[in-house]
Amino acid sequence: MDDMEDDTTIFSTLKSFKSLISCPDRSLLETEPAFGRSGLQNLYTKRVELEEAAERVRSHTNLLQLTQEKQQMELSHKRARIELEKEANSSSRDLQREIDRNRELLLQIRRLEEREEKANQALNEQMENNKALKRNFEELHKKANEKDSKLAEADQVCVCVFCISVCRKMKKSMPEYNCSFNIKKLSLICALLPLICAVRLQELERRLALQEQDSVIVKNMKSEVARLPELEREIKRLREENTFLRETKENNSLLREETEGLRRKLERMERAMEEKLKVEKPEDLSREVIQIQQRELNLKQQNYTLNSSIRSVEKARTELMPEIAQLRAKAQEEQKKRENQDSLVRRLQKRVLLLTKERDGMRAILESYDSELATSEYSPQLMLRVKEAEDMLQKVQTHNTEMETQLSKAQEEAGSFKLQAQMVSHIHHHGNFLLKIEELESERQQLEEQNNILEMRLERHNLQGGYDPVTTKVIHLQMNPTSIAKQQRTEEVEQLRVECQRLRDRLRKIEAGGGMTTDDTTLIIPPSQEILDLRKQMESAELKNQRLKEVFQKKIQEFRTACYVLTGYQIDITVENQYRLTSVYAEHMEDSLLFKSTGPVGSMQLLETDFSRTLTGLVDLHLFHQKSIPVFLSAVTIELFSRQTVT
Amino acid sequence: MSKTLKGITLKGSAELVAEFFSFGINSILYQRGIYPAETFTRVTQYDMSLQLTTDAKLKNYLTNVISQLKEWLFDCTVQKLVVVITCLETNEVLERWQFDLECDKTAKEGSAPREKSIKAIQEEIRSVIRQITATVTFLPLLETACAFDLLIYTDKDLEVPEQWEESGPQLIDQSEEVRLRSFTTTIHKVNSMVAYKRTNST
């Protein structure tokens, strides 16, 4: 569009230039010659100015052209570069392919070479085998030939022998016959001979083979049989050894037992020898024996005496024991008597003392009486007083006795009263007792019910597992399955939480990064080769796309400018299926023709615009009559051009 | 040995009860599916075929607990043994198998052995284990993964051994209880019962 704009500016400037040129002409014509000289001067100056303007315009256009050329050059450069890159890529790819092919071919060559070598080796081996076989075959052949020759010789010998025998027989049997007859027979026989001989040969061969086998067997048997006597000798020898060893074994055991017995005897003897005294002569022995015997006798005597003394002492002891008991009892009795006597004595002494005191008192009284009798003044008073005292005493005594009797009577009455009262009270309280019993019964029942309820509660409490903290406590092992399971559970939950958090972070990073998988988790998936290839492909495709777009853009521009220049119309697509054509020679910018595409074939229809209303004549002629749009358009162009140019 | 010859001694009774617990707990674990069935092997005991675990860790744990329990049975300081089954997802207790122990404290070390035949005791134990197997029919299914724990109720003044610790009774919230059979060796009496969590449908 820049180019277009440039071109339009060029044309507009040309137009303005032309208009300027035309205007001053008119203005010049209009102005009268009164302004003759000044008019010419003005003309000249104006012409100069115009030329300068024209030069400026020309330079401007040159500039524009140059810039255009430069842009075109750049475009061509870019294109060339793109193409070169493509070629380079393709060539590099080809090169790669060639290299790969080369490698493969080299590998194949190597493989084939190896196979060749193996085949050669196999061939060589086969050749060698062949040679060996050939040699074997030749040897066998030779052997066979030799055998044949031998057989042939044998054959001949047999034939001769047979002939001779037959001849002899013939001679024996029929000596009178003619020789010719014999000869004929002989000839016949000779003809038959080979057959017979062959048969015999076969038989003989068979017998030979059998005989050879037999000979081989016989040889083996001989060797074995030769070994037999030796084996028999060995057996005999071993048996003798066996018996001998068995006998010696028995002897051995016997001897061992004897030695054991002798050893024991020896030990005993040695012990006995050690214990005995150093007695060398039998006299000493006898003396010793006598001494020992005497000692024994003495000891026995002592023993007996001691025993007898012991017995006597025991007897005496037993006799004395009851006496002792009696004496003890007596002593005790005596002691008791003595104690009793002592107590009596004490009592008597006390009595004595009392009596003496009484006597003393009586003596004192008597003395006093005596003294009173001696002084007769105070005695009647005293006598009176004594009497009074005695009377008083008697009264008191009688009063006392009376009181005592009264008291006893009162006590009896009180006792009887009490009994009566008790009887009355019994009858009175009986009613109360009944009431109380009823109350107590009801209470008891209530208490029993409460007791039952409490027992049930206690039972329930017990069943549920309750306990009295004062007397009981509950314990369990610290490391028990429940606590271990709970611990494991919390650990699991914690682990899961941590993992969950980690996964959430990772997800957030992935969403933010949009494809970036670099984080601190251990789950890094390395971008596979496919993904890298695909990314490269994508980038190259995008590049291609972009370049194509640029190229298309440029091409479209070119085409449009070409159309505008060549046809004289700028074609714009304003709305879908509507084309606006603006002529290069249009007088105003908004003068345009609108065409609408009707149908896919390419048929167009002109739409009404302001400009088209001014061209009704042309429309009628070219579109309605001639029905040709290109002719119409060209007619419009010519019209506009004619309007513009000054003829 | 001492059991068969002269009747039941305190030591013999402790051994019998410990043996019962060992087989009983294995049966419960197998029946309730706490451990997979392929980790169990069949053995014959009390004239019936029972399942015994082959898992080494579990065996180790059980022998630890049972051997300590035997000592305490001998000292008559243990009151209850409870097998608690807990759901791992919700940490709820689903079942409690409780065995109450009553010990006759007059049977001391040197006292005369009691007259009761081993056969009779084994018969009683057999019926208890059969009943445990039968209760599985009405117990609710354990659908989630479960783990078990063994609690022992002892006297308050007992010295807690090294690897043991005090714990709560781990009761079931809203439970149904069923009392099962009991057996006695004349020195120890074992009462069995099972408590399970009431399901919402019932």
PDB file of N, CA and C in Angstrom, chain B residues 150-181:
ATOM      1  N   LEU B 150      -4.487 -55.698  75.797  1.00  0.00           N
ATOM      2  CA  LEU B 150      -4.794 -56.513  76.979  1.00  0.00           C
ATOM      3  C   LEU B 150      -4.613 -55.653  78.215  1.00  0.00           C
ATOM      4  N   LEU B 151      -5.685 -55.494  79.015  1.00  0.00           N
ATOM      5  CA  LEU B 151      -5.608 -54.743  80.271  1.00  0.00           C
ATOM      6  C   LEU B 151      -5.702 -55.731  81.413  1.00  0.00           C
ATOM      7  N   ILE B 152      -4.984 -55.443  82.491  1.00  0.00           N
ATOM      8  CA  ILE B 152      -5.049 -56.304  83.683  1.00  0.00           C
ATOM      9  C   ILE B 152      -5.419 -55.432  84.875  1.00  0.00           C
ATOM     10  N   TYR B 153      -6.477 -55.844  85.604  1.00  0.00           N
ATOM     11  CA  TYR B 153      -6.883 -55.138  86.826  1.00  0.00           C
ATOM     12  C   TYR B 153      -6.184 -55.830  87.980  1.00  0.00           C
ATOM     13  N   THR B 154      -5.375 -55.082  88.722  1.00  0.00           N
ATOM     14  CA  THR B 154      -4.644 -55.702  89.837  1.00  0.00           C
ATOM     15  C   THR B 154      -4.907 -54.921  91.110  1.00  0.00           C
ATOM     16  N   ASP B 155      -4.364 -55.426  92.218  1.00  0.00           N
ATOM     17  CA  ASP B 155      -4.478 -54.712  93.488  1.00  0.00           C
ATOM     18  C   ASP B 155      -3.727 -53.407  93.406  1.00  0.00           C
ATOM     19  N   LYS B 156      -4.227 -52.430  94.160  1.00  0.00           N
ATOM     20  CA  LYS B 156      -3.691 -51.071  94.054  1.00  0.00           C
ATOM     21  C   LYS B 156      -2.224 -50.996  94.442  1.00  0.00           C
ATOM     22  N   ASP B 157      -1.829 -51.855  95.415  1.00  0.00           N
ATOM     23  CA  ASP B 157      -0.470 -51.719  95.951  1.00  0.00           C
ATOM     24  C   ASP B 157       0.542 -52.550  95.167  1.00  0.00           C
ATOM     25  N   LEU B 158       0.163 -53.124  94.028  1.00  0.00           N
ATOM     26  CA  LEU B 158       1.093 -53.976  93.289  1.00  0.00           C
ATOM     27  C   LEU B 158       2.164 -53.111  92.639  1.00  0.00           C
ATOM     28  N   GLU B 159       3.389 -53.626  92.648  1.00  0.00           N
ATOM     29  CA  GLU B 159       4.485 -52.885  92.019  1.00  0.00           C
ATOM     30  C   GLU B 159       4.390 -53.071  90.508  1.00  0.00           C
ATOM     31  N   VAL B 160       4.320 -51.952  89.754  1.00  0.00           N
ATOM     32  CA  VAL B 160       4.157 -52.042  88.300  1.00  0.00           C
ATOM     33  C   VAL B 160       5.518 -52.383  87.678  1.00  0.00           C
ATOM     34  N   PRO B 161       5.606 -53.476  86.926  1.00  0.00           N
ATOM     35  CA  PRO B 161       6.896 -53.840  86.342  1.00  0.00           C
ATOM     36  C   PRO B 161       7.349 -52.830  85.288  1.00  0.00           C
ATOM     37  N   GLU B 162       8.578 -53.024  84.802  1.00  0.00           N
ATOM     38  CA  GLU B 162       9.214 -51.997  83.979  1.00  0.00           C
ATOM     39  C   GLU B 162       8.452 -51.613  82.735  1.00  0.00           C
ATOM     40  N   GLN B 163       8.087 -52.577  81.920  1.00  0.00           N
ATOM     41  CA  GLN B 163       7.514 -52.217  80.626  1.00  0.00           C
ATOM     42  C   GLN B 163       6.012 -51.993  80.690  1.00  0.00           C
ATOM     43  N   TRP B 164       5.454 -51.981  81.873  1.00  0.00           N
ATOM     44  CA  TRP B 164       4.004 -51.812  82.013  1.00  0.00           C
ATOM     45  C   TRP B 164       3.718 -50.381  82.460  1.00  0.00           C
ATOM     46  N   GLU B 165       2.496 -49.935  82.157  1.00  0.00           N
ATOM     47  CA  GLU B 165       2.099 -48.605  82.626  1.00  0.00           C
ATOM     48  C   GLU B 165       0.623 -48.637  82.995  1.00  0.00           C
ATOM     49  N   GLU B 166       0.199 -47.644  83.737  1.00  0.00           N
ATOM     50  CA  GLU B 166      -1.219 -47.567  84.128  1.00  0.00           C
ATOM     51  C   GLU B 166      -2.006 -47.031  82.948  1.00  0.00           C
ATOM     52  N   SER B 167      -3.232 -47.478  82.870  1.00  0.00           N
ATOM     53  CA  SER B 167      -4.073 -47.006  81.767  1.00  0.00           C
ATOM     54  C   SER B 167      -5.496 -46.846  82.279  1.00  0.00           C
ATOM     55  N   GLY B 168      -6.359 -46.233  81.438  1.00  0.00           N
ATOM     56  CA  GLY B 168      -7.763 -46.138  81.806  1.00  0.00           C
ATOM     57  C   GLY B 168      -8.441 -47.470  81.580  1.00  0.00           C
ATOM     58  N   PRO B 169      -9.693 -47.634  82.061  1.00  0.00           N
ATOM     59  CA  PRO B 169     -10.373 -48.911  81.881  1.00  0.00           C
ATOM     60  C   PRO B 169     -10.870 -49.104  80.462  1.00  0.00           C
ATOM     61  N   GLN B 170     -10.888 -48.054  79.602  1.00  0.00           N
ATOM     62  CA  GLN B 170     -11.305 -48.137  78.199  1.00  0.00           C
ATOM     63  C   GLN B 170     -12.694 -48.753  78.103  1.00  0.00           C
ATOM     64  N   LEU B 171     -13.663 -48.066  78.694  1.00  0.00           N
ATOM     65  CA  LEU B 171     -15.031 -48.572  78.698  1.00  0.00           C
ATOM     66  C   LEU B 171     -15.705 -48.241  77.374  1.00  0.00           C
ATOM     67  N   ILE B 172     -16.794 -48.979  77.098  1.00  0.00           N
ATOM     68  CA  ILE B 172     -17.537 -48.761  75.857  1.00  0.00           C
ATOM     69  C   ILE B 172     -18.651 -47.759  76.160  1.00  0.00           C
ATOM     70  N   ASP B 173     -18.825 -46.835  75.248  1.00  0.00           N
ATOM     71  CA  ASP B 173     -19.918 -45.884  75.378  1.00  0.00           C
ATOM     72  C   ASP B 173     -21.185 -46.561  74.879  1.00  0.00           C
ATOM     73  N   GLN B 174     -22.188 -46.714  75.735  1.00  0.00           N
ATOM     74  CA  GLN B 174     -23.449 -47.384  75.357  1.00  0.00           C
ATOM     75  C   GLN B 174     -23.216 -48.824  74.958  1.00  0.00           C
ATOM     76  N   SER B 175     -23.101 -49.657  75.957  1.00  0.00           N
ATOM     77  CA  SER B 175     -22.742 -51.042  75.661  1.00  0.00           C
ATOM     78  C   SER B 175     -23.866 -51.987  76.025  1.00  0.00           C
ATOM     79  N   GLU B 176     -23.815 -53.157  75.383  1.00  0.00           N
ATOM     80  CA  GLU B 176     -24.659 -54.284  75.760  1.00  0.00           C
ATOM     81  C   GLU B 176     -23.738 -55.320  76.347  1.00  0.00           C
ATOM     82  N   GLU B 177     -24.143 -55.964  77.445  1.00  0.00           N
ATOM     83  CA  GLU B 177     -23.259 -56.954  78.065  1.00  0.00           C
ATOM     84  C   GLU B 177     -23.927 -58.306  78.070  1.00  0.00           C
ATOM     85  N   VAL B 178     -23.098 -59.324  77.925  1.00  0.00           N
ATOM     86  CA  VAL B 178     -23.595 -60.700  77.999  1.00  0.00           C
ATOM     87  C   VAL B 178     -22.648 -61.461  78.899  1.00  0.00           C
ATOM     88  N   ARG B 179     -23.228 -62.194  79.869  1.00  0.00           N
ATOM     89  CA  ARG B 179     -22.400 -62.987  80.753  1.00  0.00           C
ATOM     90  C   ARG B 179     -22.270 -64.386  80.181  1.00  0.00           C
ATOM     91  N   LEU B 180     -21.045 -64.901  80.171  1.00  0.00           N
ATOM     92  CA  LEU B 180     -20.809 -66.237  79.624  1.00  0.00           C
ATOM     93  C   LEU B 180     -20.503 -67.201  80.764  1.00  0.00           C
ATOM     94  N   ARG B 181     -20.131 -68.432  80.379  1.00  0.00           N
ATOM     95  CA  ARG B 181     -19.886 -69.470  81.393  1.00  0.00           C
ATOM     96  C   ARG B 181     -18.619 -69.158  82.174  1.00  0.00           C
TER      97      ARG B 181
END
